[in-house]
Short mmCIF file of C-alpha atoms and ligand atoms in Angstrom, two decimals:
data_model
loop_
_atom_site.label_atom_id
_atom_site.label_comp_id
_atom_site.label_asym_id
_atom_site.label_seq_id
_atom_site.Cartn_x
_atom_site.Cartn_y
_atom_site.Cartn_z
CA MET E 1 -42.87 80.39 7.24
CA LEU E 2 -42.82 78.65 10.60
CA PRO E 3 -44.85 75.67 9.47
CA VAL E 4 -42.55 75.32 6.50
CA LEU E 5 -39.51 75.37 8.78
CA ILE E 6 -41.17 72.83 11.11
CA ALA E 7 -42.02 70.61 8.14
CA VAL E 8 -38.47 70.84 6.79
CA GLY E 9 -37.08 70.15 10.31
CA LEU E 10 -39.33 67.12 10.76
CA ALA E 11 -38.49 65.86 7.30
CA SER E 12 -34.73 66.20 7.81
CA GLY E 13 -35.09 64.58 11.27
CA GLY E 14 -36.85 61.65 9.60
CA VAL E 15 -34.14 61.43 6.95
CA LEU E 16 -31.47 61.58 9.67
CA LEU E 17 -33.22 58.81 11.60
CA TRP E 18 -33.47 56.72 8.41
CA ILE E 19 -29.79 57.31 7.70
CA VAL E 20 -28.82 56.36 11.29
CA ARG E 21 -30.97 53.19 11.10
CA HIS E 22 -29.50 52.30 7.74
CA LEU E 23 -25.97 52.84 9.02
CA LEU E 24 -26.73 50.68 12.07
CA ARG E 25 -28.10 47.92 9.81
CA VAL E 26 -25.08 48.13 7.53
CA SER E 27 -22.72 48.08 10.53
CA GLY E 28 -24.60 45.04 11.92
CA GLN E 29 -24.27 43.31 8.56
CA LEU E 30 -20.59 44.23 8.47
CA GLN E 31 -20.08 42.76 11.96
CA THR E 32 -21.86 39.54 10.93
CA SER E 33 -19.78 39.34 7.76
CA GLU E 34 -16.60 39.97 9.74
CA ALA E 35 -17.48 37.20 12.23
CA GLN E 36 -18.29 34.90 9.30
CA ALA E 37 -15.01 35.83 7.61
CA ARG E 38 -13.13 35.04 10.85
CA ARG E 39 -14.88 31.65 11.07
CA ASP E 40 -14.04 31.02 7.40
CA ILE E 41 -10.38 31.85 8.02
CA VAL E 42 -10.24 29.48 11.05
CA ALA E 43 -11.96 26.74 9.02
CA LEU E 44 -9.52 27.31 6.15
CA GLN E 45 -6.55 27.15 8.53
CA GLN E 46 -7.92 23.92 10.05
CA ALA E 47 -8.48 22.44 6.58
CA ARG E 48 -4.92 23.42 5.56
CA GLU E 49 -3.46 21.88 8.73
CA ALA E 50 -5.52 18.70 8.20
CA ALA E 51 -4.32 18.55 4.58
CA GLU E 52 -0.71 19.00 5.75
CA VAL E 53 -1.12 16.23 8.36
CA ALA E 54 -2.69 13.96 5.71
CA ASP E 55 0.14 14.84 3.34
CA ARG E 56 2.78 13.98 5.95
CA ALA E 57 0.94 10.73 6.79
CA LYS E 58 0.83 9.91 3.07
CA MET E 59 4.57 10.56 2.67
CA ASN E 60 5.30 8.51 5.80
CA PHE E 61 3.07 5.72 4.47
CA MET E 62 4.76 5.83 1.05
CA SER E 63 8.26 5.77 2.51
CA VAL E 64 7.49 2.95 5.00
CA VAL E 65 5.65 0.84 2.43
CA SER E 66 8.18 1.31 -0.36
CA HIS E 67 11.02 0.48 2.04
CA GLU E 68 9.21 -2.65 3.23
CA LEU E 69 8.38 -3.78 -0.30
CA ARG E 70 11.85 -3.04 -1.64
CA THR E 71 13.68 -5.17 0.93
CA PRO E 72 12.23 -8.58 -0.09
CA LEU E 73 12.17 -7.58 -3.76
CA THR E 74 15.91 -6.84 -3.60
CA VAL E 75 16.51 -10.30 -2.13
CA ILE E 76 14.35 -11.95 -4.83
CA LEU E 77 16.12 -10.13 -7.66
CA GLY E 78 19.55 -10.76 -6.13
CA TYR E 79 19.05 -14.52 -5.87
CA ALA E 80 17.33 -14.69 -9.28
CA ARG E 81 20.43 -13.04 -10.82
CA LEU E 82 22.73 -15.44 -8.95
CA GLY E 83 20.62 -18.33 -10.28
CA LYS E 84 20.90 -16.97 -13.81
CA ASN E 85 24.70 -16.92 -13.39
CA LEU E 86 24.90 -20.22 -11.50
CA ARG E 87 27.36 -21.50 -14.08
CA LYS E 88 29.87 -18.82 -13.01
CA MET E 89 29.61 -19.64 -9.29
CA PRO E 90 32.43 -21.60 -7.56
CA PRO E 91 30.44 -24.85 -6.92
CA ALA E 92 29.32 -25.03 -10.59
CA GLN E 93 32.84 -24.26 -11.82
CA ARG E 94 34.25 -27.02 -9.57
CA LEU E 95 31.68 -29.43 -10.98
CA GLU E 96 32.70 -28.48 -14.49
CA GLU E 97 36.38 -29.05 -13.66
CA VAL E 98 35.60 -32.43 -12.07
CA SER E 99 33.52 -33.52 -15.05
CA HIS E 100 36.40 -32.67 -17.39
CA LEU E 101 38.91 -34.80 -15.48
CA GLY E 102 40.13 -37.74 -17.47
CA GLN E 103 39.08 -40.21 -14.83
CA VAL E 104 36.09 -39.06 -12.84
CA ASP E 105 36.05 -40.00 -9.15
CA PRO E 106 32.37 -40.86 -8.47
CA ALA E 107 32.57 -39.61 -4.85
CA LEU E 108 34.09 -36.28 -5.94
CA LEU E 109 31.49 -35.93 -8.70
CA GLN E 110 28.72 -36.73 -6.24
CA SER E 111 29.91 -34.12 -3.71
CA SER E 112 30.36 -31.49 -6.46
CA VAL E 113 26.81 -32.10 -7.70
CA GLU E 114 25.58 -31.84 -4.08
CA ASP E 115 27.34 -28.48 -3.71
CA VAL E 116 25.67 -27.08 -6.82
CA LEU E 117 22.27 -28.37 -5.74
CA ARG E 118 22.75 -26.93 -2.22
CA THR E 119 23.64 -23.50 -3.65
CA ALA E 120 20.59 -23.54 -5.93
CA THR E 121 18.26 -24.74 -3.14
CA THR E 122 19.48 -22.07 -0.70
CA GLY E 123 18.81 -19.38 -3.30
CA MET E 124 15.34 -20.77 -4.03
CA GLU E 125 14.54 -20.90 -0.31
CA LYS E 126 15.51 -17.22 0.08
CA ILE E 127 13.36 -16.32 -2.93
CA GLU E 128 10.44 -18.32 -1.52
CA ARG E 129 10.73 -16.72 1.91
CA SER E 130 10.96 -13.20 0.52
CA GLY E 131 8.02 -13.91 -1.78
CA GLU E 132 5.97 -15.08 1.21
CA HIS E 133 6.97 -11.96 3.10
CA LEU E 134 5.89 -9.79 0.15
CA LEU E 135 2.55 -11.59 0.02
CA PHE E 136 2.10 -11.01 3.76
CA LEU E 137 2.83 -7.29 3.32
CA VAL E 138 0.44 -6.92 0.41
CA ASN E 139 -2.31 -8.77 2.32
CA GLU E 140 -1.70 -6.55 5.34
CA LEU E 141 -2.00 -3.44 3.17
CA LEU E 142 -5.18 -4.75 1.58
CA ASP E 143 -6.65 -5.46 5.03
CA TYR E 144 -5.72 -1.96 6.13
CA ALA E 145 -7.39 -0.46 3.03
CA LYS E 146 -10.50 -2.56 3.75
CA MET E 147 -10.44 -1.49 7.40
CA GLU E 148 -10.27 2.19 6.40
CA THR E 149 -13.28 1.83 4.12
CA GLY E 150 -15.26 -0.31 6.58
CA ARG E 151 -15.08 -3.39 4.35
CA LEU E 152 -13.08 -5.66 6.67
CA GLU E 153 -15.29 -8.64 7.46
CA VAL E 154 -15.15 -11.73 9.67
CA ASP E 155 -17.20 -14.89 9.65
CA PRO E 156 -17.28 -16.31 13.21
CA GLU E 157 -18.22 -19.94 13.79
CA ILE E 158 -18.06 -22.32 16.73
CA CYS E 159 -14.55 -23.80 16.83
CA ASP E 160 -12.05 -25.21 19.29
CA VAL E 161 -9.25 -22.95 20.39
CA LEU E 162 -6.81 -25.87 19.83
CA GLU E 163 -7.93 -26.24 16.21
CA VAL E 164 -7.10 -22.57 15.73
CA LEU E 165 -3.82 -22.43 17.65
CA ASN E 166 -2.04 -25.76 17.02
CA PRO E 167 -1.13 -25.06 13.37
CA VAL E 168 -0.05 -21.52 14.28
CA VAL E 169 2.26 -22.70 17.07
CA ASP E 170 3.79 -25.31 14.71
CA GLN E 171 4.29 -22.71 11.99
CA MET E 172 5.88 -20.14 14.33
CA ARG E 173 8.23 -22.71 15.92
CA THR E 174 10.47 -22.49 12.83
CA LEU E 175 11.00 -18.80 13.56
CA THR E 176 11.68 -19.21 17.31
CA ASP E 177 14.10 -22.07 16.55
CA GLU E 178 15.95 -19.89 14.05
CA LYS E 179 16.32 -17.13 16.64
CA GLY E 180 17.27 -19.52 19.45
CA LEU E 181 14.14 -18.73 21.47
CA LYS E 182 11.96 -21.21 23.32
CA LEU E 183 8.33 -21.44 22.28
CA GLU E 184 6.07 -22.80 25.04
CA ALA E 185 2.38 -23.55 24.59
CA THR E 186 0.00 -24.27 27.47
CA MET E 187 -3.37 -24.91 25.92
CA ALA E 188 -6.46 -26.97 26.65
CA PRO E 189 -9.51 -27.51 24.44
CA CYS E 190 -12.25 -24.90 24.72
CA LEU E 191 -15.06 -23.96 22.34
CA MET E 192 -15.27 -20.39 21.19
CA LEU E 193 -16.99 -18.21 18.63
CA ALA E 194 -14.34 -17.10 16.17
CA ASP E 195 -13.35 -16.75 12.53
CA VAL E 196 -10.67 -19.46 12.31
CA THR E 197 -8.54 -17.82 9.57
CA ARG E 198 -8.75 -14.31 10.98
CA THR E 199 -8.04 -15.47 14.55
CA ARG E 200 -4.98 -17.32 13.27
CA GLN E 201 -3.93 -14.10 11.52
CA ILE E 202 -4.23 -12.17 14.82
CA VAL E 203 -2.24 -14.75 16.77
CA ILE E 204 0.42 -14.98 14.03
CA ASN E 205 0.81 -11.21 14.32
CA LEU E 206 1.11 -11.34 18.11
CA ILE E 207 3.61 -14.23 18.09
CA GLY E 208 5.47 -12.60 15.16
CA ASN E 209 5.85 -9.40 17.20
CA ALA E 210 6.91 -11.36 20.29
CA ILE E 211 9.67 -13.05 18.25
CA LYS E 212 10.70 -9.83 16.49
CA PHE E 213 11.10 -7.87 19.74
CA THR E 214 12.77 -10.64 21.79
CA ASP E 215 16.48 -11.39 21.52
CA ALA E 216 16.77 -14.02 24.25
CA GLY E 217 14.49 -16.13 26.41
CA LYS E 218 11.09 -17.40 25.43
CA VAL E 219 7.74 -16.76 23.83
CA SER E 220 4.74 -18.43 25.42
CA VAL E 221 1.18 -19.00 24.33
CA VAL E 222 -1.24 -19.67 27.18
CA VAL E 223 -4.99 -20.25 26.95
CA ASN E 224 -7.18 -19.29 29.92
CA GLU E 225 -10.92 -19.34 30.36
CA SER E 226 -13.20 -17.02 32.29
CA GLU E 227 -16.98 -17.37 32.62
CA ASP E 228 -17.84 -16.25 29.08
CA LYS E 229 -14.47 -15.61 27.45
CA VAL E 230 -11.46 -17.50 26.09
CA HIS E 231 -8.22 -15.60 26.66
CA ILE E 232 -5.26 -16.31 24.38
CA GLU E 233 -2.14 -14.81 25.97
CA VAL E 234 1.07 -14.31 24.00
CA SER E 235 3.98 -13.37 26.27
CA ASP E 236 7.63 -12.69 25.60
CA THR E 237 10.80 -11.88 27.48
CA GLY E 238 11.72 -9.12 25.05
CA THR E 239 12.34 -5.37 24.99
CA GLY E 240 8.99 -4.45 26.54
CA ILE E 241 7.02 -1.30 25.73
CA ALA E 242 7.15 2.05 27.58
CA PRO E 243 3.87 2.95 29.37
CA HIS E 244 3.23 6.05 27.20
CA GLU E 245 3.44 3.87 24.05
CA LEU E 246 1.01 1.18 25.19
CA GLU E 247 -2.13 2.60 23.51
CA LYS E 248 -0.36 4.24 20.57
CA ILE E 249 1.07 0.95 19.27
CA PHE E 250 -2.46 0.04 18.13
CA ASP E 251 -2.54 3.10 15.82
CA ALA E 252 -1.81 2.36 12.16
CA PHE E 253 1.83 2.96 11.16
CA HIS E 254 2.89 3.63 14.76
CA GLN E 255 6.09 1.91 15.84
CA ALA E 256 7.29 2.39 19.38
CA ASP E 257 10.84 3.43 18.48
CA GLY E 258 9.18 6.15 16.40
CA SER E 259 12.24 6.87 14.27
CA PHE E 260 12.28 6.84 10.51
CA SER E 261 15.33 4.59 10.48
CA ARG E 262 13.22 2.08 12.45
CA SER E 263 15.36 -0.67 13.91
CA ALA E 264 12.73 -3.40 13.39
CA ALA E 265 11.16 -4.20 10.05
CA GLY E 266 7.43 -3.85 9.47
CA THR E 267 4.86 -1.28 8.47
CA GLY E 268 3.32 -0.73 11.90
CA LEU E 269 -0.04 -2.01 10.62
CA GLY E 270 -0.14 -5.44 12.31
CA LEU E 271 -1.65 -4.46 15.64
CA SER E 272 -4.15 -1.96 14.22
CA VAL E 273 -5.54 -4.59 11.85
CA ALA E 274 -5.40 -7.26 14.59
CA ARG E 275 -7.36 -5.10 17.05
CA GLU E 276 -10.00 -4.27 14.42
CA LEU E 277 -10.36 -7.98 13.52
CA ALA E 278 -10.75 -8.85 17.22
CA HIS E 279 -13.46 -6.18 17.59
CA LEU E 280 -15.30 -7.49 14.53
CA GLU E 281 -15.22 -10.95 16.12
CA GLY E 282 -16.76 -9.48 19.29
CA GLY E 283 -13.46 -9.69 21.15
CA THR E 284 -10.67 -7.47 22.44
CA ILE E 285 -6.86 -7.25 22.50
CA SER E 286 -5.18 -5.83 25.58
CA VAL E 287 -1.53 -5.46 26.54
CA ARG E 288 0.62 -5.20 29.63
CA SER E 289 4.32 -4.70 29.46
CA GLU E 290 7.44 -3.76 31.37
CA VAL E 291 10.46 -2.28 29.65
CA GLY E 292 13.38 -4.70 29.74
CA VAL E 293 11.21 -7.53 31.11
CA GLY E 294 8.72 -8.35 28.38
CA SER E 295 5.15 -7.99 27.14
CA THR E 296 1.90 -9.93 27.26
CA PHE E 297 -0.79 -9.41 24.63
CA THR E 298 -4.18 -10.97 25.42
CA LEU E 299 -6.75 -11.75 22.76
CA SER E 300 -10.13 -12.38 24.43
CA LEU E 301 -12.90 -13.99 22.40
CA GLN E 302 -16.46 -15.13 23.14
CA LYS E 303 -16.72 -18.61 24.61
CA SER E 304 -19.27 -20.95 23.09
CA LYS E 305 -21.21 -23.66 24.89
CA SER E 306 -21.66 -26.41 22.31
CA PRO E 307 -21.44 -26.83 18.55
CA ASP E 308 -24.50 -25.99 16.54
CA PRO E 309 -26.37 -29.35 16.14
CA SER E 310 -27.57 -28.40 12.62
N1 ATP T 1 5.85 -8.00 21.74
C1 ATP T 1 6.28 -6.75 21.59
N2 ATP T 1 7.36 -6.30 22.28
C2 ATP T 1 7.81 -5.03 22.14
N3 ATP T 1 7.23 -4.11 21.32
C3 ATP T 1 6.16 -4.49 20.61
C4 ATP T 1 5.63 -5.82 20.70
N4 ATP T 1 4.56 -5.89 19.89
C5 ATP T 1 4.43 -4.68 19.31
N5 ATP T 1 5.39 -3.84 19.73
C6 ATP T 1 5.56 -2.41 19.35
O1 ATP T 1 4.38 -2.00 18.71
C7 ATP T 1 4.67 -1.50 17.39
C8 ATP T 1 3.50 -1.76 16.48
O2 ATP T 1 3.37 -3.17 16.25
P1 ATP T 1 2.72 -3.66 14.90
O3 ATP T 1 2.61 -5.12 14.95
O4 ATP T 1 1.47 -2.87 14.67
O5 ATP T 1 3.74 -3.17 13.79
P2 ATP T 1 5.14 -3.80 13.35
O6 ATP T 1 5.33 -5.14 13.95
O7 ATP T 1 6.17 -2.77 13.62
O8 ATP T 1 4.95 -3.93 11.79
P3 ATP T 1 4.01 -5.03 11.04
O9 ATP T 1 3.26 -5.79 12.06
O10 ATP T 1 3.11 -4.19 10.19
O11 ATP T 1 4.95 -5.84 10.25
C9 ATP T 1 5.95 -2.21 17.01
O12 ATP T 1 6.67 -1.51 16.01
C10 ATP T 1 6.70 -2.22 18.35
O13 ATP T 1 7.28 -0.96 18.57
MG1 MG T 2 3.78 -6.62 13.83
#
């Protein structure tokens, strides 16, 4: 009897041990699964937050871009409609009246024709300017898309900084004149390694910003040299930029006033594309600024010794 009892006791002890081990294993597995589930929940939350941020960025992008595209399109359509109805406009009606007079005064006829032509030309100029602005916006968006997919490219060559800057300064002078700002250029020849078109694009962006954010005073373009770099400085006497904004303004779609109603036009892409282009050229863009005094953006590019003889 005793051996039987001992055998039964040992057997049930073994079963108990097996059950305890099994329970421990199951509890271990449960703990691992629980930890995994917690990690999954955190990852899911992070993914949801990232998707929400991306969604907000997309909505912001859509609203900024559609606003920016709509403005010049409205101007183009408005002036096209005026052109279509030119006949009903006061200068054309005056011309019609003059031409129906029994005895036409050549001077009066001449000035009436001039009036009609002036009205038509003004409209066409507005359409042209808005069309150019639209093209600029679309190109900027395409550059941004290329930048995001790593397809933005530059083709640096040896060129003179004057060859790059002179046409840009001439082109931008129209805008400073219109706004009653002075545009000063202090430049001397210097060879550098740069993509001519893309460097012009960067400088146009910097001067464009300087004009946009300056109501009075001047915009200056100054070229300096250091041992191995050419520095193109664009300064203004405008609003300036608060210290905490200085790095953020290079982020895509960031505009320092930060509001949706945005006082100044633009998509907030100019500087992000400009900085990427400068990097691709082996250069940098830096900024210093004081609120209420003005800003200086410096594009630094590689200097070059002499043109390639080949
Ligand atoms: N010279 C400047 N003076 C004051 N603020 C500036 C100047 N340049 C840039 N900023 C600030 O940096 C922001 C970003 O400039 P960025 O050129 O990227 O965009 P944008 O000019 O607003 O639009 P876009 O260039 O796409 O038409 C501007 O909205 C403005 O707040
Ligand atoms: Mg800009």
